[in-house]
């Protein structure tokens, strides 16, 4: 806790550091309008191009109307109704893939992701913790632990003074400390979720635990009660749809007893049960209110608690709600704390939505945790019991994982905070973790083309299917050009989920979808997915992921230059870190297929691919012509890894083939792009081709992470890499915003940001973390930390974007795409640090039967 530092400390005035969302239409048209500024001067734009860009806006608007107003579904990127910035979020609750509930730094429950991939941003005011203190049989203090003064529940005592509260976050745990004014009592609420590296059971559970440490500084005993109240639902309109009901429960196993209330939420699609509970033990009593009206005054609940520090605990179920009616429940844990003593109260929140439909409602999916707790919808009591009796074990494992980093005095405190807190997206990124049906066969998973992947079925049966969104606003699952950066968190912490994800991508590679579709940016129609090309994503949560891929319809990604390469790079990186030779053998034919597909982009047969002069890679608004530092560097790194994989697998013919390409390509890359200090953005000779791209060493980043950056595998001369990194540090970092905001994507040689596109003048947080990792790999440790620190300070402190790190921001506090996948790349910094310290994995051994 101390090492992470306070996220918000005596924080008043949430508007400090307020950022401004990029205008929806501006972002909508940025992918295309900004291109006008590159080939033409101001006032010299041909009429045909103006009409083309106006046509783009009309195409998007027509599509948006059809999607949101006629089909009643969410747009995969809603450029007209961006999610507003709220500087309120804290550590989310829940494990991986079962949904999340975010608790804000002021203690409110304020962001809900229970329906897979879809968010509600309501702060539900009835969801609160309330404390009651009693001495000598009299209630001396009763207070809702919230600074709010709402219009509902006015019979409660609101308006806790925020000056006496402190918040700390170190994901997956958080601490809220309340100094009760004038009472000599301090409450510390420790929030714990089961997010544990290399754990594929408990990490899937949809639960959170609240451990209340009570310190009594008085000279007399005090009776302390903590009441946890919760509304049935998530604060949306479905809370008033009727038919919801509550019931008390107890669950006893192995001598441990838990009691609470189940809140059954019964919409037509994806019904679920919420459970609030407390652990009964010697000296601790648990009482409850089954149902009350959270929109009324709430006096009956308040007076019930005030009277004796207990709730009445009625038996039986509540009646189902009428349409338009809302219901809530409360659980209270009570104990006596001796003078100058200490006691603990343990409460839990669990939710059980075992069977889910995505937006298309075509298939019923079972969440991962149903393997251990069943799929009948009755698991909430058992989940509550398990959480309250296992959280101590979870914390031991979390501390064993985190403490070596936290106790390393050579690492700055901000980095420790960033490393763990950015992991929030692993659960809160619309994340789904589904079971494969037990009667499923390989043919069901492989699709019509059949991947011939021997380990596909065993891997997916054992570890399930995993997917997370590109961003909470960019709703596409496993967006692959971005996952390339974020994947370091998965491969280092939950490697089997990365392997599972890769198998799903491999299946998609060898299949095709010939359905015609119009792409919004160009207005042209082509098939959704072609064979032997890596998909952009595996689908939209409001459609049917895995079944229909490529929800992204801005551009046709069949001609993107980076997707195939990023698959190859991840395959070898995964093998290098896991030593899974069966995985490598399965992926080898797929790697060969995507590289053969990529060959067509080497139009002049010089061993180096060329970009096409349109948006054809992850920087999809920053146009590239000819050979480029980014895609060319990724290409050479992938060719190098093909050589290495062929060597490992004993495929001498293929190794020689790619070695010949590599030798030609390296010469062309240096000749066409190296300018003596860094690699030019592209080889077009345009006004901006000499821009300094912060991501120009992405290929070297992956090679270094896999130990392929020395000797025969030195693709890029070390002296050139170091010179390029020093130039980026001098120009893109230190010459941008006084060196305080990370690295701008593009910088002109004269030290002025490249404004040829929206994206060239942005800072991409995930790219900055990967750049910092590259610097650390190359021995520029101080520069790497200085570069990454700018992003952390900007996002988590100056802009107040805790637990919603965006994709991008600009110098003048304009941001884009809140809560984004790419910043998980910070875990590549940790791999680089461990490799430098000699603790990184050794190169993987050769599979048996190969030379």
mmCIF file with all atom_site columns, C-alpha atoms in Angstrom, residues 372-532:
data_model
loop_
_atom_site.group_PDB
_atom_site.id
_atom_site.type_symbol
_atom_site.label_atom_id
_atom_site.label_alt_id
_atom_site.label_comp_id
_atom_site.label_asym_id
_atom_site.label_entity_id
_atom_site.label_seq_id
_atom_site.pdbx_PDB_ins_code
_atom_site.Cartn_x
_atom_site.Cartn_y
_atom_site.Cartn_z
_atom_site.occupancy
_atom_site.B_iso_or_equiv
_atom_site.pdbx_formal_charge
_atom_site.auth_seq_id
_atom_site.auth_comp_id
_atom_site.auth_asym_id
_atom_site.auth_atom_id
_atom_site.pdbx_PDB_model_num
ATOM 1   C CA . UNK A 1 372 ? -16.333 -24.966 -10.519 1.00 0.00 ? 372 UNK A CA 1
ATOM 2   C CA . UNK A 1 373 ? -19.683 -23.591 -9.293  1.00 0.00 ? 373 UNK A CA 1
ATOM 3   C CA . UNK A 1 374 ? -22.280 -24.834 -11.773 1.00 0.00 ? 374 UNK A CA 1
ATOM 4   C CA . UNK A 1 375 ? -24.443 -23.117 -14.355 1.00 0.00 ? 375 UNK A CA 1
ATOM 5   C CA . UNK A 1 376 ? -27.921 -23.300 -12.800 1.00 0.00 ? 376 UNK A CA 1
ATOM 6   C CA . UNK A 1 377 ? -27.888 -19.743 -11.491 1.00 0.00 ? 377 UNK A CA 1
ATOM 7   C CA . UNK A 1 378 ? -27.854 -20.818 -7.843  1.00 0.00 ? 378 UNK A CA 1
ATOM 8   C CA . UNK A 1 379 ? -24.140 -20.390 -7.163  1.00 0.00 ? 379 UNK A CA 1
ATOM 9   C CA . UNK A 1 380 ? -24.183 -17.023 -5.368  1.00 0.00 ? 380 UNK A CA 1
ATOM 10  C CA . UNK A 1 381 ? -24.304 -18.504 -1.817  1.00 0.00 ? 381 UNK A CA 1
ATOM 11  C CA . UNK A 1 382 ? -21.424 -20.894 -2.542  1.00 0.00 ? 382 UNK A CA 1
ATOM 12  C CA . UNK A 1 383 ? -19.445 -18.116 -4.265  1.00 0.00 ? 383 UNK A CA 1
ATOM 13  C CA . UNK A 1 384 ? -19.951 -15.859 -1.241  1.00 0.00 ? 384 UNK A CA 1
ATOM 14  C CA . UNK A 1 385 ? -18.820 -18.571 1.153   1.00 0.00 ? 385 UNK A CA 1
ATOM 15  C CA . UNK A 1 386 ? -15.796 -19.436 -0.966  1.00 0.00 ? 386 UNK A CA 1
ATOM 16  C CA . UNK A 1 387 ? -14.729 -15.799 -1.208  1.00 0.00 ? 387 UNK A CA 1
ATOM 17  C CA . UNK A 1 388 ? -15.031 -15.118 2.522   1.00 0.00 ? 388 UNK A CA 1
ATOM 18  C CA . UNK A 1 389 ? -13.126 -18.277 3.435   1.00 0.00 ? 389 UNK A CA 1
ATOM 19  C CA . UNK A 1 390 ? -10.390 -18.006 0.783   1.00 0.00 ? 390 UNK A CA 1
ATOM 20  C CA . UNK A 1 391 ? -9.539  -14.299 0.533   1.00 0.00 ? 391 UNK A CA 1
ATOM 21  C CA . UNK A 1 392 ? -6.656  -14.693 3.006   1.00 0.00 ? 392 UNK A CA 1
ATOM 22  C CA . UNK A 1 393 ? -5.089  -17.267 0.719   1.00 0.00 ? 393 UNK A CA 1
ATOM 23  C CA . UNK A 1 394 ? -5.633  -14.934 -2.243  1.00 0.00 ? 394 UNK A CA 1
ATOM 24  C CA . UNK A 1 395 ? -3.890  -12.123 -0.422  1.00 0.00 ? 395 UNK A CA 1
ATOM 25  C CA . UNK A 1 396 ? -0.900  -14.321 0.421   1.00 0.00 ? 396 UNK A CA 1
ATOM 26  C CA . UNK A 1 397 ? -0.529  -15.168 -3.262  1.00 0.00 ? 397 UNK A CA 1
ATOM 27  C CA . UNK A 1 398 ? -0.998  -11.550 -4.335  1.00 0.00 ? 398 UNK A CA 1
ATOM 28  C CA . UNK A 1 399 ? 1.653   -10.395 -1.880  1.00 0.00 ? 399 UNK A CA 1
ATOM 29  C CA . UNK A 1 400 ? 4.067   -13.137 -2.953  1.00 0.00 ? 400 UNK A CA 1
ATOM 30  C CA . UNK A 1 401 ? 3.649   -11.887 -6.519  1.00 0.00 ? 401 UNK A CA 1
ATOM 31  C CA . UNK A 1 402 ? 3.805   -8.156  -5.817  1.00 0.00 ? 402 UNK A CA 1
ATOM 32  C CA . UNK A 1 403 ? 6.229   -7.823  -2.918  1.00 0.00 ? 403 UNK A CA 1
ATOM 33  C CA . UNK A 1 404 ? 9.468   -8.520  -4.842  1.00 0.00 ? 404 UNK A CA 1
ATOM 34  C CA . UNK A 1 405 ? 8.594   -5.571  -7.062  1.00 0.00 ? 405 UNK A CA 1
ATOM 35  C CA . UNK A 1 406 ? 7.259   -3.331  -4.280  1.00 0.00 ? 406 UNK A CA 1
ATOM 36  C CA . UNK A 1 407 ? 10.315  -3.980  -2.117  1.00 0.00 ? 407 UNK A CA 1
ATOM 37  C CA . UNK A 1 408 ? 12.781  -3.266  -4.924  1.00 0.00 ? 408 UNK A CA 1
ATOM 38  C CA . UNK A 1 409 ? 14.175  0.117   -3.906  1.00 0.00 ? 409 UNK A CA 1
ATOM 39  C CA . UNK A 1 410 ? 15.681  0.642   -7.376  1.00 0.00 ? 410 UNK A CA 1
ATOM 40  C CA . UNK A 1 411 ? 12.222  0.924   -8.927  1.00 0.00 ? 411 UNK A CA 1
ATOM 41  C CA . UNK A 1 412 ? 10.387  4.254   -8.630  1.00 0.00 ? 412 UNK A CA 1
ATOM 42  C CA . UNK A 1 413 ? 7.101   4.297   -6.712  1.00 0.00 ? 413 UNK A CA 1
ATOM 43  C CA . UNK A 1 414 ? 5.098   5.618   -9.652  1.00 0.00 ? 414 UNK A CA 1
ATOM 44  C CA . UNK A 1 415 ? 6.193   2.617   -11.721 1.00 0.00 ? 415 UNK A CA 1
ATOM 45  C CA . UNK A 1 416 ? 5.043   0.161   -9.064  1.00 0.00 ? 416 UNK A CA 1
ATOM 46  C CA . UNK A 1 417 ? 1.664   1.856   -8.981  1.00 0.00 ? 417 UNK A CA 1
ATOM 47  C CA . UNK A 1 418 ? 1.365   1.940   -12.770 1.00 0.00 ? 418 UNK A CA 1
ATOM 48  C CA . UNK A 1 419 ? 2.488   -1.658  -13.270 1.00 0.00 ? 419 UNK A CA 1
ATOM 49  C CA . UNK A 1 420 ? -0.212  -3.138  -11.067 1.00 0.00 ? 420 UNK A CA 1
ATOM 50  C CA . UNK A 1 421 ? -2.995  -0.594  -11.448 1.00 0.00 ? 421 UNK A CA 1
ATOM 51  C CA . UNK A 1 422 ? -2.952  -0.726  -15.257 1.00 0.00 ? 422 UNK A CA 1
ATOM 52  C CA . UNK A 1 423 ? -3.877  -4.408  -14.875 1.00 0.00 ? 423 UNK A CA 1
ATOM 53  C CA . UNK A 1 424 ? -7.435  -3.294  -14.081 1.00 0.00 ? 424 UNK A CA 1
ATOM 54  C CA . UNK A 1 425 ? -8.165  -3.638  -17.811 1.00 0.00 ? 425 UNK A CA 1
ATOM 55  C CA . UNK A 1 426 ? -7.494  -7.363  -17.675 1.00 0.00 ? 426 UNK A CA 1
ATOM 56  C CA . UNK A 1 427 ? -10.836 -7.773  -15.896 1.00 0.00 ? 427 UNK A CA 1
ATOM 57  C CA . UNK A 1 428 ? -12.612 -4.495  -16.657 1.00 0.00 ? 428 UNK A CA 1
ATOM 58  C CA . UNK A 1 429 ? -11.996 -4.491  -20.398 1.00 0.00 ? 429 UNK A CA 1
ATOM 59  C CA . UNK A 1 430 ? -15.377 -6.065  -21.176 1.00 0.00 ? 430 UNK A CA 1
ATOM 60  C CA . UNK A 1 431 ? -13.505 -9.285  -20.530 1.00 0.00 ? 431 UNK A CA 1
ATOM 61  C CA . UNK A 1 432 ? -15.113 -12.663 -21.197 1.00 0.00 ? 432 UNK A CA 1
ATOM 62  C CA . UNK A 1 433 ? -13.779 -16.092 -20.299 1.00 0.00 ? 433 UNK A CA 1
ATOM 63  C CA . UNK A 1 434 ? -16.045 -18.822 -21.609 1.00 0.00 ? 434 UNK A CA 1
ATOM 64  C CA . UNK A 1 435 ? -16.146 -22.575 -21.368 1.00 0.00 ? 435 UNK A CA 1
ATOM 65  C CA . UNK A 1 436 ? -16.103 -24.672 -24.519 1.00 0.00 ? 436 UNK A CA 1
ATOM 66  C CA . UNK A 1 437 ? -19.168 -26.988 -24.530 1.00 0.00 ? 437 UNK A CA 1
ATOM 67  C CA . UNK A 1 438 ? -18.207 -30.456 -23.249 1.00 0.00 ? 438 UNK A CA 1
ATOM 68  C CA . UNK A 1 439 ? -19.643 -32.138 -26.352 1.00 0.00 ? 439 UNK A CA 1
ATOM 69  C CA . UNK A 1 440 ? -17.688 -29.809 -28.634 1.00 0.00 ? 440 UNK A CA 1
ATOM 70  C CA . UNK A 1 441 ? -15.346 -31.422 -31.158 1.00 0.00 ? 441 UNK A CA 1
ATOM 71  C CA . UNK A 1 442 ? -12.373 -30.016 -33.038 1.00 0.00 ? 442 UNK A CA 1
ATOM 72  C CA . UNK A 1 443 ? -14.415 -29.634 -36.230 1.00 0.00 ? 443 UNK A CA 1
ATOM 73  C CA . UNK A 1 444 ? -16.880 -27.386 -34.403 1.00 0.00 ? 444 UNK A CA 1
ATOM 74  C CA . UNK A 1 445 ? -14.075 -25.053 -33.428 1.00 0.00 ? 445 UNK A CA 1
ATOM 75  C CA . UNK A 1 446 ? -12.006 -25.106 -36.599 1.00 0.00 ? 446 UNK A CA 1
ATOM 76  C CA . UNK A 1 447 ? -14.647 -23.830 -38.971 1.00 0.00 ? 447 UNK A CA 1
ATOM 77  C CA . UNK A 1 448 ? -15.162 -24.870 -42.579 1.00 0.00 ? 448 UNK A CA 1
ATOM 78  C CA . UNK A 1 449 ? -11.500 -24.679 -43.595 1.00 0.00 ? 449 UNK A CA 1
ATOM 79  C CA . UNK A 1 450 ? -10.211 -26.779 -40.729 1.00 0.00 ? 450 UNK A CA 1
ATOM 80  C CA . UNK A 1 451 ? -7.027  -25.581 -39.096 1.00 0.00 ? 451 UNK A CA 1
ATOM 81  C CA . UNK A 1 452 ? -5.533  -28.981 -38.341 1.00 0.00 ? 452 UNK A CA 1
ATOM 82  C CA . UNK A 1 453 ? -4.359  -27.709 -34.966 1.00 0.00 ? 453 UNK A CA 1
ATOM 83  C CA . UNK A 1 454 ? -3.672  -30.762 -32.819 1.00 0.00 ? 454 UNK A CA 1
ATOM 84  C CA . UNK A 1 455 ? -3.793  -28.900 -29.496 1.00 0.00 ? 455 UNK A CA 1
ATOM 85  C CA . UNK A 1 456 ? -6.744  -26.646 -30.307 1.00 0.00 ? 456 UNK A CA 1
ATOM 86  C CA . UNK A 1 457 ? -9.379  -28.759 -28.603 1.00 0.00 ? 457 UNK A CA 1
ATOM 87  C CA . UNK A 1 458 ? -7.267  -29.758 -25.560 1.00 0.00 ? 458 UNK A CA 1
ATOM 88  C CA . UNK A 1 459 ? -6.240  -26.149 -24.913 1.00 0.00 ? 459 UNK A CA 1
ATOM 89  C CA . UNK A 1 460 ? -9.726  -24.694 -25.266 1.00 0.00 ? 460 UNK A CA 1
ATOM 90  C CA . UNK A 1 461 ? -11.311 -27.491 -23.252 1.00 0.00 ? 461 UNK A CA 1
ATOM 91  C CA . UNK A 1 462 ? -8.853  -27.038 -20.415 1.00 0.00 ? 462 UNK A CA 1
ATOM 92  C CA . UNK A 1 463 ? -8.540  -23.257 -20.351 1.00 0.00 ? 463 UNK A CA 1
ATOM 93  C CA . UNK A 1 464 ? -11.616 -21.988 -22.175 1.00 0.00 ? 464 UNK A CA 1
ATOM 94  C CA . UNK A 1 465 ? -11.913 -19.064 -24.569 1.00 0.00 ? 465 UNK A CA 1
ATOM 95  C CA . UNK A 1 466 ? -10.700 -15.612 -23.568 1.00 0.00 ? 466 UNK A CA 1
ATOM 96  C CA . UNK A 1 467 ? -11.416 -12.206 -25.071 1.00 0.00 ? 467 UNK A CA 1
ATOM 97  C CA . UNK A 1 468 ? -11.238 -8.567  -24.045 1.00 0.00 ? 468 UNK A CA 1
ATOM 98  C CA . UNK A 1 469 ? -12.247 -5.360  -25.746 1.00 0.00 ? 469 UNK A CA 1
ATOM 99  C CA . UNK A 1 470 ? -9.976  -2.935  -27.552 1.00 0.00 ? 470 UNK A CA 1
ATOM 100 C CA . UNK A 1 471 ? -11.476 -0.350  -25.233 1.00 0.00 ? 471 UNK A CA 1
ATOM 101 C CA . UNK A 1 472 ? -14.604 0.396   -23.292 1.00 0.00 ? 472 UNK A CA 1
ATOM 102 C CA . UNK A 1 473 ? -15.531 2.812   -26.098 1.00 0.00 ? 473 UNK A CA 1
ATOM 103 C CA . UNK A 1 474 ? -13.998 0.769   -28.953 1.00 0.00 ? 474 UNK A CA 1
ATOM 104 C CA . UNK A 1 475 ? -16.078 -2.381  -28.563 1.00 0.00 ? 475 UNK A CA 1
ATOM 105 C CA . UNK A 1 476 ? -14.262 -5.057  -30.559 1.00 0.00 ? 476 UNK A CA 1
ATOM 106 C CA . UNK A 1 477 ? -12.938 -8.221  -28.948 1.00 0.00 ? 477 UNK A CA 1
ATOM 107 C CA . UNK A 1 478 ? -9.235  -9.117  -29.191 1.00 0.00 ? 478 UNK A CA 1
ATOM 108 C CA . UNK A 1 479 ? -8.379  -6.268  -31.565 1.00 0.00 ? 479 UNK A CA 1
ATOM 109 C CA . UNK A 1 480 ? -5.189  -7.839  -32.762 1.00 0.00 ? 480 UNK A CA 1
ATOM 110 C CA . UNK A 1 481 ? -3.024  -4.902  -33.780 1.00 0.00 ? 481 UNK A CA 1
ATOM 111 C CA . UNK A 1 482 ? -3.530  -3.496  -30.263 1.00 0.00 ? 482 UNK A CA 1
ATOM 112 C CA . UNK A 1 483 ? -3.365  -6.821  -28.436 1.00 0.00 ? 483 UNK A CA 1
ATOM 113 C CA . UNK A 1 484 ? 0.154   -7.086  -29.863 1.00 0.00 ? 484 UNK A CA 1
ATOM 114 C CA . UNK A 1 485 ? 1.167   -4.480  -27.273 1.00 0.00 ? 485 UNK A CA 1
ATOM 115 C CA . UNK A 1 486 ? -1.100  -5.589  -24.427 1.00 0.00 ? 486 UNK A CA 1
ATOM 116 C CA . UNK A 1 487 ? -0.285  -9.293  -24.816 1.00 0.00 ? 487 UNK A CA 1
ATOM 117 C CA . UNK A 1 488 ? 2.767   -9.007  -22.564 1.00 0.00 ? 488 UNK A CA 1
ATOM 118 C CA . UNK A 1 489 ? 0.484   -8.864  -19.529 1.00 0.00 ? 489 UNK A CA 1
ATOM 119 C CA . UNK A 1 490 ? -1.242  -12.080 -20.568 1.00 0.00 ? 490 UNK A CA 1
ATOM 120 C CA . UNK A 1 491 ? 1.849   -14.076 -21.543 1.00 0.00 ? 491 UNK A CA 1
ATOM 121 C CA . UNK A 1 492 ? 3.661   -13.141 -18.335 1.00 0.00 ? 492 UNK A CA 1
ATOM 122 C CA . UNK A 1 493 ? 0.757   -13.573 -15.906 1.00 0.00 ? 493 UNK A CA 1
ATOM 123 C CA . UNK A 1 494 ? -1.806  -15.912 -17.507 1.00 0.00 ? 494 UNK A CA 1
ATOM 124 C CA . UNK A 1 495 ? 0.109   -17.542 -20.365 1.00 0.00 ? 495 UNK A CA 1
ATOM 125 C CA . UNK A 1 496 ? -2.518  -20.202 -21.033 1.00 0.00 ? 496 UNK A CA 1
ATOM 126 C CA . UNK A 1 497 ? -5.035  -17.482 -21.850 1.00 0.00 ? 497 UNK A CA 1
ATOM 127 C CA . UNK A 1 498 ? -2.625  -16.001 -24.380 1.00 0.00 ? 498 UNK A CA 1
ATOM 128 C CA . UNK A 1 499 ? -2.162  -19.467 -25.911 1.00 0.00 ? 499 UNK A CA 1
ATOM 129 C CA . UNK A 1 500 ? -5.941  -19.948 -26.041 1.00 0.00 ? 500 UNK A CA 1
ATOM 130 C CA . UNK A 1 501 ? -6.409  -16.544 -27.682 1.00 0.00 ? 501 UNK A CA 1
ATOM 131 C CA . UNK A 1 502 ? -3.765  -17.395 -30.265 1.00 0.00 ? 502 UNK A CA 1
ATOM 132 C CA . UNK A 1 503 ? -5.527  -20.642 -31.163 1.00 0.00 ? 503 UNK A CA 1
ATOM 133 C CA . UNK A 1 504 ? -8.740  -18.695 -31.791 1.00 0.00 ? 504 UNK A CA 1
ATOM 134 C CA . UNK A 1 505 ? -6.851  -16.277 -34.020 1.00 0.00 ? 505 UNK A CA 1
ATOM 135 C CA . UNK A 1 506 ? -5.211  -19.173 -35.871 1.00 0.00 ? 506 UNK A CA 1
ATOM 136 C CA . UNK A 1 507 ? -8.631  -20.680 -36.575 1.00 0.00 ? 507 UNK A CA 1
ATOM 137 C CA . UNK A 1 508 ? -9.831  -17.340 -37.909 1.00 0.00 ? 508 UNK A CA 1
ATOM 138 C CA . UNK A 1 509 ? -6.727  -17.049 -40.114 1.00 0.00 ? 509 UNK A CA 1
ATOM 139 C CA . UNK A 1 510 ? -7.466  -20.150 -42.156 1.00 0.00 ? 510 UNK A CA 1
ATOM 140 C CA . UNK A 1 511 ? -11.173 -19.429 -42.568 1.00 0.00 ? 511 UNK A CA 1
ATOM 141 C CA . UNK A 1 512 ? -12.895 -16.803 -44.621 1.00 0.00 ? 512 UNK A CA 1
ATOM 142 C CA . UNK A 1 513 ? -16.183 -14.943 -44.631 1.00 0.00 ? 513 UNK A CA 1
ATOM 143 C CA . UNK A 1 514 ? -17.270 -14.072 -48.145 1.00 0.00 ? 514 UNK A CA 1
ATOM 144 C CA . UNK A 1 515 ? -20.232 -11.932 -47.059 1.00 0.00 ? 515 UNK A CA 1
ATOM 145 C CA . UNK A 1 516 ? -20.033 -8.539  -48.775 1.00 0.00 ? 516 UNK A CA 1
ATOM 146 C CA . UNK A 1 517 ? -19.725 -5.472  -46.572 1.00 0.00 ? 517 UNK A CA 1
ATOM 147 C CA . UNK A 1 518 ? -19.321 -1.777  -47.255 1.00 0.00 ? 518 UNK A CA 1
ATOM 148 C CA . UNK A 1 519 ? -16.428 -0.110  -45.451 1.00 0.00 ? 519 UNK A CA 1
ATOM 149 C CA . UNK A 1 520 ? -17.231 3.337   -44.108 1.00 0.00 ? 520 UNK A CA 1
ATOM 150 C CA . UNK A 1 521 ? -13.994 5.136   -44.933 1.00 0.00 ? 521 UNK A CA 1
ATOM 151 C CA . UNK A 1 522 ? -13.807 4.262   -48.611 1.00 0.00 ? 522 UNK A CA 1
ATOM 152 C CA . UNK A 1 523 ? -17.406 3.323   -49.355 1.00 0.00 ? 523 UNK A CA 1
ATOM 153 C CA . UNK A 1 524 ? -16.208 0.221   -51.201 1.00 0.00 ? 524 UNK A CA 1
ATOM 154 C CA . UNK A 1 525 ? -17.619 -3.255  -50.716 1.00 0.00 ? 525 UNK A CA 1
ATOM 155 C CA . UNK A 1 526 ? -15.593 -6.418  -50.185 1.00 0.00 ? 526 UNK A CA 1
ATOM 156 C CA . UNK A 1 527 ? -15.814 -9.644  -48.228 1.00 0.00 ? 527 UNK A CA 1
ATOM 157 C CA . UNK A 1 528 ? -15.577 -9.553  -44.447 1.00 0.00 ? 528 UNK A CA 1
ATOM 158 C CA . UNK A 1 529 ? -12.584 -11.889 -44.045 1.00 0.00 ? 529 UNK A CA 1
ATOM 159 C CA . UNK A 1 530 ? -10.246 -13.547 -46.543 1.00 0.00 ? 530 UNK A CA 1
ATOM 160 C CA . UNK A 1 531 ? -8.276  -16.743 -46.049 1.00 0.00 ? 531 UNK A CA 1
ATOM 161 C CA . UNK A 1 532 ? -4.750  -16.787 -44.588 1.00 0.00 ? 532 UNK A CA 1
#
